[in-house]
Amino acid sequence: CAMEDPTGSGAEPWPEGLHNSNNNAAPGGWPGPRGGHPLAPFGGPGAEPSYLGRVVLEIVESEQTYARDLRGIVEGYLGKIIDAEEPVLRPEQVSALFGNIEDIYELSSTLLQNLESCASDPVAVAVCFVTRSQEFSIYTQYCNNYPSSVAALAECMRSKAQARFLRECQERLRHALPLGAYLLKPVQRILKYHLLLQEIAKHFEHKSGDDYEVVLEAIDTMTCVAWYINDMKRKHEHAIRQQEIQSLLLGWKGPDLTSYGELVLEGTFRVQRARHERAVFLFDKTLLITKRRGDHYVYKSHIPCSSLMLIESTRDSLCFSLAHYKHIKQQHSLQAKSVEEKRVWTHHIKRLILENHHAIIPQKAKEAILEMDLFYPPRLPRCSPERLKKSWSCQPLDEPAAEPRQGRRQS
């Protein structure tokens, strides 16, 4: 996610080149060699900084810009709304618009202080991310709230009084971009940290030893943070969609759809011997088949994943059939719109059949079956998102994080 330049200076964002106005100025008082470079990351007086030095400088200076932008939101917008003599926005609008931006600003300010104290040491920069990794979980709440923030801002802009107030705040801050561009920055920033750290590892000369292992651990940590936030955001969106499907479902006499786990896939398929297409929903524990009627879905059938049978057609590359294993003759023959759509659906159906099967199937056997689709997603190296989730839920954010051990974590 490329970050926009709020100053309007025209400076290019990361990552093709590290365009920086201070790239040719080596700050004085910074310590000497680290990371395997003879003069790394900055040479002697007047020497042009190495690429690794410019990477470190980019991380620190971009965090300075980011913290300044967050301060503008907190003090220039939120603070003005709170201090206004007459309420400009309703409390629920303020909550939806800004989310937990104050917590994000506090974390960024603390991280910036840590980064600035690292001087030019790339390993010290990596340690900052490892030691504070659990605190980044607050971005999950912000990212989940972001769609509500966009909707709240759109509502404010439809009000002349509220729109005028927000424009006045923008003018006082001398921001070239409106509030919406700044509210997006936390979403962009949290998904960018691991890319910045990867640049450190890429230009580390000696790719071995404790220093390099610490950098790799920082990359693993922030990659898992980004992965976890993306995954939580996806689950949040699917949960909202699941509630919407429940409200539009006609003729359904079963339990609440949330009892069937997460919504995995939904799609529309042609069905043999049926005049109308079928809207199909695949949940963690069941397959739901419906027919569209206007904006609603009319219930037709459902099959528990523990009893589901998949039959792939050898005659038609787009067709596959689904049935209850006790009622094989009552098959639902579906035709996908593309080979790729069929591949995705059959892969996830196989996965859920294996996961819901009454017998205990070894994990290696499951992976071997799914790998035959050439679709099985690779595991993230070294860092387990499940372990990260567990650590976030078990350790309060106000407790000091444990010191990182030397060497890479094993998954």
Tab-separated table of C-alpha atoms in Angstrom:
chain	number	residue	atom	x	y	z
A	1	CYS	CA	0.000	0.000	0.000
A	2	ALA	CA	1.710	3.172	-1.147
A	3	MET	CA	1.409	6.010	1.334
A	4	GLU	CA	0.463	9.373	-0.052
A	5	ASP	CA	2.577	12.415	0.687
A	6	PRO	CA	0.393	14.799	2.727
A	7	THR	CA	2.843	17.656	2.335
A	8	GLY	CA	2.344	17.718	-1.414
A	9	SER	CA	6.109	17.716	-1.912
A	10	GLY	CA	5.860	15.141	-4.672
A	11	ALA	CA	8.323	12.785	-2.998
A	12	GLU	CA	7.879	9.240	-4.227
A	13	PRO	CA	6.802	6.560	-1.737
A	14	TRP	CA	8.597	3.322	-0.964
A	15	PRO	CA	9.731	0.859	-2.320
A	16	GLU	CA	11.408	1.171	-5.742
A	17	GLY	CA	13.982	3.627	-4.476
A	18	LEU	CA	14.518	5.234	-1.135
A	19	HIS	CA	13.905	8.802	-2.230
A	20	ASN	CA	14.803	10.900	0.764
A	21	SER	CA	15.833	14.510	1.058
A	22	ASN	CA	18.383	13.544	3.707
A	23	ASN	CA	19.929	10.619	1.922
A	24	ASN	CA	23.171	12.470	1.344
A	25	ALA	CA	23.483	13.869	4.837
A	26	ALA	CA	24.924	11.551	7.457
A	27	PRO	CA	23.654	12.578	10.897
A	28	GLY	CA	26.474	13.193	13.315
A	29	GLY	CA	26.944	11.248	16.523
A	30	TRP	CA	25.614	7.966	15.150
A	31	PRO	CA	27.601	4.831	16.003
A	32	GLY	CA	29.845	3.106	13.529
A	33	PRO	CA	29.797	-0.283	11.807
A	34	ARG	CA	27.085	-2.891	12.331
A	35	GLY	CA	25.530	-5.414	9.989
A	36	GLY	CA	28.687	-6.461	8.178
A	37	HIS	CA	29.390	-3.351	6.102
A	38	PRO	CA	32.856	-1.770	6.410
A	39	LEU	CA	31.291	1.676	6.788
A	40	ALA	CA	27.727	0.541	7.416
A	41	PRO	CA	25.309	2.052	7.457
A	42	PHE	CA	26.963	5.474	7.242
A	43	GLY	CA	30.547	6.203	6.440
A	44	GLY	CA	32.813	8.826	7.920
A	45	PRO	CA	32.145	12.543	7.846
A	46	GLY	CA	30.889	13.637	4.439
A	47	ALA	CA	30.541	10.040	3.175
A	48	GLU	CA	27.386	9.100	1.320
A	49	PRO	CA	25.272	6.617	3.343
A	50	SER	CA	25.098	3.014	2.177
A	51	TYR	CA	21.863	1.535	0.900
A	52	LEU	CA	21.350	-0.206	4.244
A	53	GLY	CA	21.822	3.156	5.940
A	54	ARG	CA	19.184	4.706	3.723
A	55	VAL	CA	16.815	1.823	4.547
A	56	VAL	CA	17.211	2.490	8.272
A	57	LEU	CA	16.818	6.219	7.708
A	58	GLU	CA	13.662	5.613	5.656
A	59	ILE	CA	12.108	3.529	8.461
A	60	VAL	CA	12.774	6.227	11.066
A	61	GLU	CA	11.767	9.199	8.920
A	62	SER	CA	8.622	7.527	7.579
A	63	GLU	CA	7.603	6.744	11.175
A	64	GLN	CA	8.173	10.416	12.040
A	65	THR	CA	5.863	11.432	9.200
A	66	TYR	CA	3.308	8.811	10.215
A	67	ALA	CA	3.299	9.910	13.869
A	68	ARG	CA	2.909	13.534	12.754
A	69	ASP	CA	-0.081	12.587	10.601
A	70	LEU	CA	-1.683	10.705	13.498
A	71	ARG	CA	-1.133	13.694	15.760
A	72	GLY	CA	-2.928	15.850	13.209
A	73	ILE	CA	-5.946	13.527	13.331
A	74	VAL	CA	-6.020	13.297	17.128
A	75	GLU	CA	-5.411	16.965	17.898
A	76	GLY	CA	-6.516	18.731	14.721
A	77	TYR	CA	-9.777	16.850	14.167
A	78	LEU	CA	-10.803	14.734	17.175
A	79	GLY	CA	-9.604	17.294	19.715
A	80	LYS	CA	-11.455	20.129	17.980
A	81	ILE	CA	-14.657	18.076	17.889
A	82	ILE	CA	-14.428	17.323	21.604
A	83	ASP	CA	-13.593	20.948	22.530
A	84	ALA	CA	-16.344	22.475	20.393
A	85	GLU	CA	-18.889	24.484	22.409
A	86	GLU	CA	-21.761	22.964	20.427
A	87	PRO	CA	-21.652	19.313	19.319
A	88	VAL	CA	-20.669	19.136	15.674
A	89	LEU	CA	-20.852	15.341	15.318
A	90	ARG	CA	-22.983	12.885	17.228
A	91	PRO	CA	-21.101	10.615	19.693
A	92	GLU	CA	-21.773	7.515	17.582
A	93	GLN	CA	-20.395	9.334	14.510
A	94	VAL	CA	-17.207	10.240	16.379
A	95	SER	CA	-16.751	6.656	17.585
A	96	ALA	CA	-17.275	5.191	14.106
A	97	LEU	CA	-15.163	7.844	12.364
A	98	PHE	CA	-12.019	7.659	14.506
A	99	GLY	CA	-12.188	4.205	16.099
A	100	ASN	CA	-9.204	3.678	18.405
A	101	ILE	CA	-6.976	6.196	16.597
A	102	GLU	CA	-5.736	7.576	19.933
A	103	ASP	CA	-4.330	4.158	20.870
A	104	ILE	CA	-2.672	3.914	17.453
A	105	TYR	CA	-1.104	7.356	17.926
A	106	GLU	CA	0.220	6.436	21.377
A	107	LEU	CA	1.812	3.243	20.042
A	108	SER	CA	3.377	5.025	17.072
A	109	SER	CA	4.793	7.763	19.318
A	110	THR	CA	6.395	5.194	21.620
A	111	LEU	CA	7.743	3.171	18.701
A	112	LEU	CA	9.175	6.345	17.175
A	113	GLN	CA	11.054	7.150	20.392
A	114	ASN	CA	12.524	3.639	20.348
A	115	LEU	CA	13.519	3.917	16.690
A	116	GLU	CA	15.133	7.314	17.139
A	117	SER	CA	17.217	5.962	20.023
A	118	CYS	CA	18.560	3.215	17.734
A	119	ALA	CA	20.629	5.744	15.777
A	120	SER	CA	21.817	3.934	12.652
A	121	ASP	CA	21.823	0.383	14.023
A	122	PRO	CA	19.609	-1.853	11.828
A	123	VAL	CA	19.635	-4.662	14.401
A	124	ALA	CA	18.423	-2.311	17.133
A	125	VAL	CA	15.624	-1.235	14.787
A	126	ALA	CA	14.629	-4.880	14.319
A	127	VAL	CA	14.608	-5.420	18.097
A	128	CYS	CA	12.102	-2.543	18.473
A	129	PHE	CA	9.542	-4.499	16.454
A	130	VAL	CA	10.203	-7.830	18.156
A	131	THR	CA	9.846	-6.471	21.690
A	132	ARG	CA	6.637	-4.542	20.917
A	133	SER	CA	5.022	-7.125	18.644
A	134	GLN	CA	2.027	-7.864	20.886
A	135	GLU	CA	1.051	-4.202	21.062
A	136	PHE	CA	0.352	-4.116	17.315
A	137	SER	CA	-2.822	-6.126	17.960
A	138	ILE	CA	-4.672	-2.810	18.444
A	139	TYR	CA	-4.494	-2.370	14.671
A	140	THR	CA	-6.958	-5.272	14.325
A	141	GLN	CA	-9.696	-3.191	15.949
A	142	TYR	CA	-8.852	-0.191	13.778
A	143	CYS	CA	-8.843	-2.182	10.527
A	144	ASN	CA	-12.118	-3.907	11.396
A	145	ASN	CA	-13.684	-0.522	12.113
A	146	TYR	CA	-12.318	1.118	8.958
A	147	PRO	CA	-15.388	0.364	6.741
A	148	SER	CA	-17.559	2.010	9.408
A	149	SER	CA	-15.172	4.954	9.401
A	150	VAL	CA	-15.577	5.384	5.643
A	151	ALA	CA	-19.357	5.217	5.966
A	152	ALA	CA	-19.372	7.741	8.829
A	153	LEU	CA	-17.179	10.151	6.863
A	154	ALA	CA	-19.486	9.898	3.841
A	155	GLU	CA	-22.432	10.726	6.111
A	156	CYS	CA	-20.591	13.753	7.518
A	157	MET	CA	-19.808	15.060	4.049
A	158	ARG	CA	-23.527	15.011	3.204
A	159	SER	CA	-24.115	17.468	6.042
A	160	LYS	CA	-23.158	21.036	5.098
A	161	ALA	CA	-22.311	21.990	8.684
A	162	GLN	CA	-20.198	18.913	9.362
A	163	ALA	CA	-18.462	19.060	5.981
A	164	ARG	CA	-17.610	22.734	6.542
A	165	PHE	CA	-16.217	21.956	10.017
A	166	LEU	CA	-13.966	19.189	8.664
A	167	ARG	CA	-12.710	21.423	5.839
A	168	GLU	CA	-11.883	24.137	8.374
A	169	CYS	CA	-9.892	21.627	10.407
A	170	GLN	CA	-8.018	20.616	7.257
A	171	GLU	CA	-7.195	24.242	6.466
A	172	ARG	CA	-5.923	24.910	10.003
A	173	LEU	CA	-3.644	21.877	9.734
A	174	ARG	CA	-2.537	22.946	6.228
A	175	HIS	CA	-3.133	19.403	5.025
A	176	ALA	CA	-3.081	18.950	1.268
A	177	LEU	CA	-5.317	15.882	1.585
A	178	PRO	CA	-8.727	15.566	3.283
A	179	LEU	CA	-9.403	13.582	6.460
A	180	GLY	CA	-10.252	10.373	4.600
A	181	ALA	CA	-6.703	10.069	3.244
A	182	TYR	CA	-5.279	10.318	6.756
A	183	LEU	CA	-7.696	7.810	8.272
A	184	LEU	CA	-6.429	5.259	5.731
A	185	LYS	CA	-2.799	5.630	6.817
A	186	PRO	CA	-2.894	3.196	9.797
A	187	VAL	CA	-4.251	0.479	7.497
A	188	GLN	CA	-1.438	1.186	5.049
A	189	ARG	CA	1.260	1.447	7.690
A	190	ILE	CA	0.655	-1.813	9.559
A	191	LEU	CA	0.821	-3.758	6.277
A	192	LYS	CA	4.099	-2.071	5.336
A	193	TYR	CA	6.364	-2.697	8.322
A	194	HIS	CA	7.393	-6.194	7.237
A	195	LEU	CA	8.279	-4.877	3.768
A	196	LEU	CA	10.549	-2.240	5.285
A	197	LEU	CA	12.252	-4.849	7.451
A	198	GLN	CA	12.703	-7.135	4.457
A	199	GLU	CA	14.806	-4.406	2.846
A	200	ILE	CA	17.149	-4.517	5.850
A	201	ALA	CA	17.587	-8.273	5.477
A	202	LYS	CA	18.032	-8.003	1.718
A	203	HIS	CA	21.016	-5.676	2.073
A	204	PHE	CA	22.579	-7.281	5.141
A	205	GLU	CA	26.023	-8.385	3.967
A	206	HIS	CA	26.617	-11.330	6.323
A	207	LYS	CA	23.441	-13.407	6.196
A	208	SER	CA	24.314	-15.466	9.248
A	209	GLY	CA	24.945	-14.946	12.925
A	210	ASP	CA	22.874	-13.567	15.794
A	211	ASP	CA	22.394	-10.099	14.294
A	212	TYR	CA	20.893	-11.446	11.088
A	213	GLU	CA	18.688	-13.869	13.048
A	214	VAL	CA	17.230	-10.940	15.007
A	215	VAL	CA	16.357	-9.175	11.739
A	216	LEU	CA	14.685	-12.343	10.441
A	217	GLU	CA	12.702	-12.637	13.672
A	218	ALA	CA	11.464	-9.069	13.247
A	219	ILE	CA	10.349	-9.865	9.684
A	220	ASP	CA	8.567	-13.016	10.878
A	221	THR	CA	6.866	-11.088	13.651
A	222	MET	CA	5.526	-8.271	11.509
A	223	THR	CA	4.590	-10.625	8.659
A	224	CYS	CA	2.444	-12.576	11.102
A	225	VAL	CA	0.941	-9.345	12.423
A	226	ALA	CA	-0.052	-8.342	8.878
A	227	TRP	CA	-1.345	-11.848	8.158
A	228	TYR	CA	-3.362	-11.963	11.363
A	229	ILE	CA	-4.920	-8.530	10.802
A	230	ASN	CA	-5.865	-9.424	7.232
A	231	ASP	CA	-7.363	-12.697	8.455
A	232	MET	CA	-9.371	-11.017	11.235
A	233	LYS	CA	-10.606	-8.400	8.785
A	234	ARG	CA	-11.728	-11.133	6.384
A	235	LYS	CA	-13.528	-13.021	9.180
A	236	HIS	CA	-15.189	-9.814	10.335
A	237	GLU	CA	-16.485	-9.110	6.819
A	238	HIS	CA	-17.682	-12.713	6.440
A	239	ALA	CA	-19.530	-12.534	9.781
A	240	ILE	CA	-21.377	-9.413	8.621
A	241	ARG	CA	-22.258	-11.140	5.337
A	242	GLN	CA	-23.428	-14.217	7.250
A	243	GLN	CA	-25.875	-12.121	9.273
A	244	GLU	CA	-27.130	-10.559	6.047
A	245	ILE	CA	-27.746	-13.980	4.468
A	246	GLN	CA	-29.621	-15.080	7.603
A	247	SER	CA	-31.927	-12.068	7.381
A	248	LEU	CA	-32.685	-12.711	3.692
A	249	LEU	CA	-33.205	-16.490	3.941
A	250	LEU	CA	-36.800	-17.685	3.410
A	251	GLY	CA	-38.162	-21.111	4.338
A	252	TRP	CA	-35.230	-22.028	6.554
A	253	LYS	CA	-36.218	-23.924	9.718
A	254	GLY	CA	-32.759	-24.861	10.908
A	255	PRO	CA	-30.616	-23.170	13.571
A	256	ASP	CA	-28.922	-19.804	13.239
A	257	LEU	CA	-26.352	-19.916	10.440
A	258	THR	CA	-23.616	-18.830	12.852
A	259	SER	CA	-23.810	-22.328	14.386
A	260	TYR	CA	-22.313	-23.659	11.131
A	261	GLY	CA	-19.085	-21.706	11.518
A	262	GLU	CA	-17.557	-19.168	9.195
A	263	LEU	CA	-18.806	-18.432	5.674
A	264	VAL	CA	-16.091	-19.809	3.388
A	265	LEU	CA	-17.481	-19.286	-0.134
A	266	GLU	CA	-20.630	-18.148	-1.897
A	267	GLY	CA	-21.506	-18.290	-5.575
A	268	THR	CA	-24.194	-18.768	-8.223
A	269	PHE	CA	-24.287	-21.933	-10.354
A	270	ARG	CA	-26.356	-23.433	-13.122
A	271	VAL	CA	-28.025	-26.651	-12.040
A	272	GLN	CA	-29.069	-29.563	-14.239
A	273	ARG	CA	-32.816	-30.075	-14.553
A	274	ALA	CA	-33.511	-26.701	-12.910
A	275	ARG	CA	-34.866	-23.618	-14.642
A	276	HIS	CA	-33.223	-21.108	-12.296
A	277	GLU	CA	-29.680	-20.826	-11.017
A	278	ARG	CA	-28.848	-21.764	-7.456
A	279	ALA	CA	-27.126	-19.530	-4.919
A	280	VAL	CA	-24.781	-21.789	-2.941
A	281	PHE	CA	-23.174	-20.975	0.411
A	282	LEU	CA	-20.341	-23.039	1.851
A	283	PHE	CA	-19.861	-22.791	5.621
A	284	ASP	CA	-17.322	-24.529	7.825
A	285	LYS	CA	-19.846	-27.217	8.730
A	286	THR	CA	-22.517	-27.276	6.033
A	287	LEU	CA	-23.348	-26.565	2.404
A	288	LEU	CA	-26.497	-24.474	1.868
A	289	ILE	CA	-28.311	-24.461	-1.499
A	290	THR	CA	-30.876	-21.724	-2.196
A	291	LYS	CA	-32.733	-20.027	-5.052
A	292	ARG	CA	-32.756	-16.274	-5.534
A	293	ARG	CA	-36.110	-14.512	-5.289
A	294	GLY	CA	-35.578	-10.795	-5.683
A	295	ASP	CA	-33.301	-9.740	-2.833
A	296	HIS	CA	-34.079	-12.887	-0.848
A	297	TYR	CA	-32.866	-16.490	-0.867
A	298	VAL	CA	-35.363	-19.372	-0.814
A	299	TYR	CA	-34.080	-22.456	0.988
A	300	LYS	CA	-33.815	-25.583	-1.202
A	301	SER	CA	-31.458	-27.993	0.552
A	302	HIS	CA	-28.439	-28.323	2.822
A	303	ILE	CA	-25.835	-31.042	3.402
A	304	PRO	CA	-23.568	-31.253	6.484
A	305	CYS	CA	-19.903	-31.246	5.507
A	306	SER	CA	-19.419	-34.391	7.597
A	307	SER	CA	-21.826	-36.199	5.220
A	308	LEU	CA	-20.900	-34.393	2.017
A	309	MET	CA	-19.763	-36.278	-1.088
A	310	LEU	CA	-18.015	-34.578	-4.022
A	311	ILE	CA	-18.206	-36.113	-7.506
A	312	GLU	CA	-16.114	-34.414	-10.179
A	313	SER	CA	-17.266	-34.752	-13.774
A	314	THR	CA	-14.833	-36.250	-16.295
A	315	ARG	CA	-16.938	-35.128	-19.265
A	316	ASP	CA	-17.357	-31.436	-18.437
A	317	SER	CA	-14.459	-29.442	-17.010
A	318	LEU	CA	-16.900	-26.976	-15.390
A	319	CYS	CA	-19.258	-29.446	-13.689
A	320	PHE	CA	-19.160	-31.162	-10.307
A	321	SER	CA	-21.849	-32.847	-8.225
A	322	LEU	CA	-22.610	-32.779	-4.513
A	323	ALA	CA	-24.661	-35.283	-2.529
A	324	HIS	CA	-25.273	-36.695	0.927
A	325	TYR	CA	-23.311	-39.943	1.123
A	326	LYS	CA	-26.455	-41.755	2.296
A	327	HIS	CA	-28.505	-40.341	-0.603
A	328	ILE	CA	-26.146	-40.579	-3.566
A	329	LYS	CA	-28.985	-40.611	-6.109
A	330	GLN	CA	-30.112	-37.145	-4.940
A	331	GLN	CA	-27.205	-35.281	-6.472
A	332	HIS	CA	-26.936	-31.539	-7.025
A	333	SER	CA	-25.020	-31.110	-10.311
A	334	LEU	CA	-23.483	-27.641	-10.447
A	335	GLN	CA	-21.827	-25.901	-13.386
A	336	ALA	CA	-19.197	-23.284	-12.590
A	337	LYS	CA	-18.561	-20.239	-14.763
A	338	SER	CA	-14.842	-20.985	-15.148
A	339	VAL	CA	-12.289	-23.699	-14.493
A	340	GLU	CA	-10.711	-21.526	-11.806
A	341	GLU	CA	-14.020	-21.131	-9.958
A	342	LYS	CA	-14.538	-24.887	-10.024
A	343	ARG	CA	-11.003	-25.487	-8.763
A	344	VAL	CA	-11.464	-23.120	-5.816
A	345	TRP	CA	-14.814	-24.625	-4.828
A	346	THR	CA	-13.752	-28.262	-5.139
A	347	HIS	CA	-10.571	-27.552	-3.158
A	348	HIS	CA	-12.419	-26.004	-0.217
A	349	ILE	CA	-15.140	-28.658	-0.343
A	350	LYS	CA	-12.462	-31.369	-0.103
A	351	ARG	CA	-10.796	-29.513	2.767
A	352	LEU	CA	-14.047	-29.243	4.736
A	353	ILE	CA	-14.971	-32.877	4.064
A	354	LEU	CA	-11.620	-33.900	5.543
A	355	GLU	CA	-11.878	-31.521	8.488
A	356	ASN	CA	-15.430	-32.630	9.361
A	357	HIS	CA	-14.949	-36.349	8.755
A	358	HIS	CA	-15.850	-38.503	11.748
A	359	ALA	CA	-12.665	-40.544	11.432
A	360	ILE	CA	-9.324	-39.103	12.527
A	361	ILE	CA	-7.283	-38.397	9.404
A	362	PRO	CA	-3.549	-37.664	9.842
A	363	GLN	CA	-2.555	-34.119	8.925
A	364	LYS	CA	-0.008	-35.329	6.375
A	365	ALA	CA	-2.693	-37.351	4.605
A	366	LYS	CA	-4.972	-34.297	4.453
A	367	GLU	CA	-2.191	-32.180	2.992
A	368	ALA	CA	-1.293	-34.854	0.449
A	369	ILE	CA	-4.903	-34.980	-0.787
A	370	LEU	CA	-5.196	-31.201	-1.034
A	371	GLU	CA	-1.789	-30.772	-2.648
A	372	MET	CA	-3.048	-32.807	-5.602
A	373	ASP	CA	-5.147	-29.742	-6.465
A	374	LEU	CA	-1.930	-27.679	-6.730
A	375	PHE	CA	-3.844	-25.162	-4.668
A	376	TYR	CA	-2.889	-25.941	-1.085
A	377	PRO	CA	-1.637	-22.678	0.432
A	378	PRO	CA	1.919	-22.735	1.820
A	379	ARG	CA	2.452	-22.353	5.526
A	380	LEU	CA	3.997	-19.157	6.812
A	381	PRO	CA	7.621	-19.864	7.716
A	382	ARG	CA	8.797	-19.870	11.308
A	383	CYS	CA	5.945	-17.858	12.845
A	384	SER	CA	2.556	-19.341	13.720
A	385	PRO	CA	-0.401	-16.916	13.488
A	386	GLU	CA	-2.294	-19.200	15.884
A	387	ARG	CA	0.469	-18.791	18.448
A	388	LEU	CA	0.501	-15.043	17.857
A	389	LYS	CA	-3.268	-14.912	18.396
A	390	LYS	CA	-2.902	-16.911	21.605
A	391	SER	CA	-0.144	-14.662	22.913
A	392	TRP	CA	-2.223	-11.543	22.186
A	393	SER	CA	-5.242	-12.951	24.010
A	394	CYS	CA	-3.268	-14.156	27.035
A	395	GLN	CA	-0.884	-11.295	27.736
A	396	PRO	CA	-2.263	-7.855	28.694
A	397	LEU	CA	-0.960	-5.061	26.516
A	398	ASP	CA	0.274	-3.071	29.489
A	399	GLU	CA	2.684	-5.803	30.563
A	400	PRO	CA	6.267	-5.470	29.334
A	401	ALA	CA	7.047	-7.742	26.423
A	402	ALA	CA	9.648	-10.422	26.940
A	403	GLU	CA	13.131	-9.820	25.685
A	404	PRO	CA	13.703	-11.498	22.306
A	405	ARG	CA	15.939	-14.505	22.455
A	406	GLN	CA	18.803	-14.782	20.071
A	407	GLY	CA	18.068	-16.911	17.057
A	408	ARG	CA	15.009	-17.480	14.960
A	409	ARG	CA	11.749	-18.748	16.422
A	410	GLN	CA	10.712	-22.217	15.371
A	411	SER	CA	7.160	-22.836	14.232
